[in-house]
XYZ file of C-alpha atoms in Angstrom:
74
model
C -0.039 -0.046 0.046
C 1.258 3.540 -0.677
C 0.164 6.620 1.193
C -0.050 9.771 -0.771
C -0.256 13.542 -0.299
C -1.754 14.900 -3.424
C 0.335 13.549 -6.339
C 3.413 12.614 -4.217
C 3.650 9.117 -2.730
C 5.163 9.422 0.728
C 5.703 5.937 1.927
C 5.192 2.298 1.313
C 3.719 0.128 3.978
C 2.693 -3.369 4.646
C 0.339 -4.574 7.470
C -0.168 -8.197 8.370
C -2.818 -9.462 10.700
C -2.431 -12.901 12.282
C -4.956 -14.736 14.509
C -3.321 -16.368 17.498
C -4.382 -19.742 18.932
C -5.515 -18.061 22.158
C -8.056 -16.022 20.160
C -6.059 -12.760 20.142
C -4.919 -10.873 17.031
C -1.363 -9.769 16.153
C -0.817 -6.915 13.819
C 2.602 -6.296 12.233
C 3.363 -3.051 10.289
C 6.380 -2.142 8.175
C 6.846 1.271 6.729
C 9.370 2.426 4.114
C 9.046 6.196 4.467
C 10.481 8.116 1.556
C 11.492 4.876 -0.268
C 10.162 6.072 -3.652
C 9.094 9.741 -3.532
C 7.810 10.417 -7.007
C 6.076 13.476 -8.570
C 4.000 13.831 -11.712
C 3.911 16.632 -14.092
C 6.017 18.531 -16.585
C 9.341 18.502 -14.677
C 8.949 15.063 -13.155
C 12.296 13.604 -14.398
C 14.218 16.513 -12.888
C 12.361 16.414 -9.465
C 12.251 12.556 -9.255
C 16.031 12.427 -9.728
C 16.475 15.181 -7.161
C 14.075 13.516 -4.666
C 15.809 10.126 -5.027
C 19.013 11.494 -3.387
C 19.484 10.434 0.257
C 20.684 14.038 1.189
C 17.448 15.519 -0.086
C 15.311 12.955 1.677
C 17.104 13.631 4.925
C 16.048 17.344 4.564
C 12.386 16.711 3.618
C 11.490 13.810 5.935
C 11.151 14.977 9.540
C 13.857 13.744 11.898
C 11.317 12.715 14.575
C 9.209 10.682 12.057
C 10.071 7.437 13.872
C 8.870 8.608 17.232
C 5.636 9.813 15.570
C 5.087 6.519 13.735
C 5.654 4.651 16.993
C 3.110 6.694 18.864
C 0.568 6.373 15.950
C 0.953 2.614 15.914
C 0.855 2.060 19.717
């Protein structure tokens, strides 16, 4: 699954739900934030090349995203 903000995919995610023998449910989530940031439009080749660079991703993805994802998933 891919989350989007407008035309820009922000993350890939996978969620697996497993039924336990005792009747409980276990949910596992994996997130690849900023894995493939892509834009559409006239200058997409330029922006997609720019957005694929780790140095650019470090600037546009908030440093505390892990803490926020942990709180969201708890």
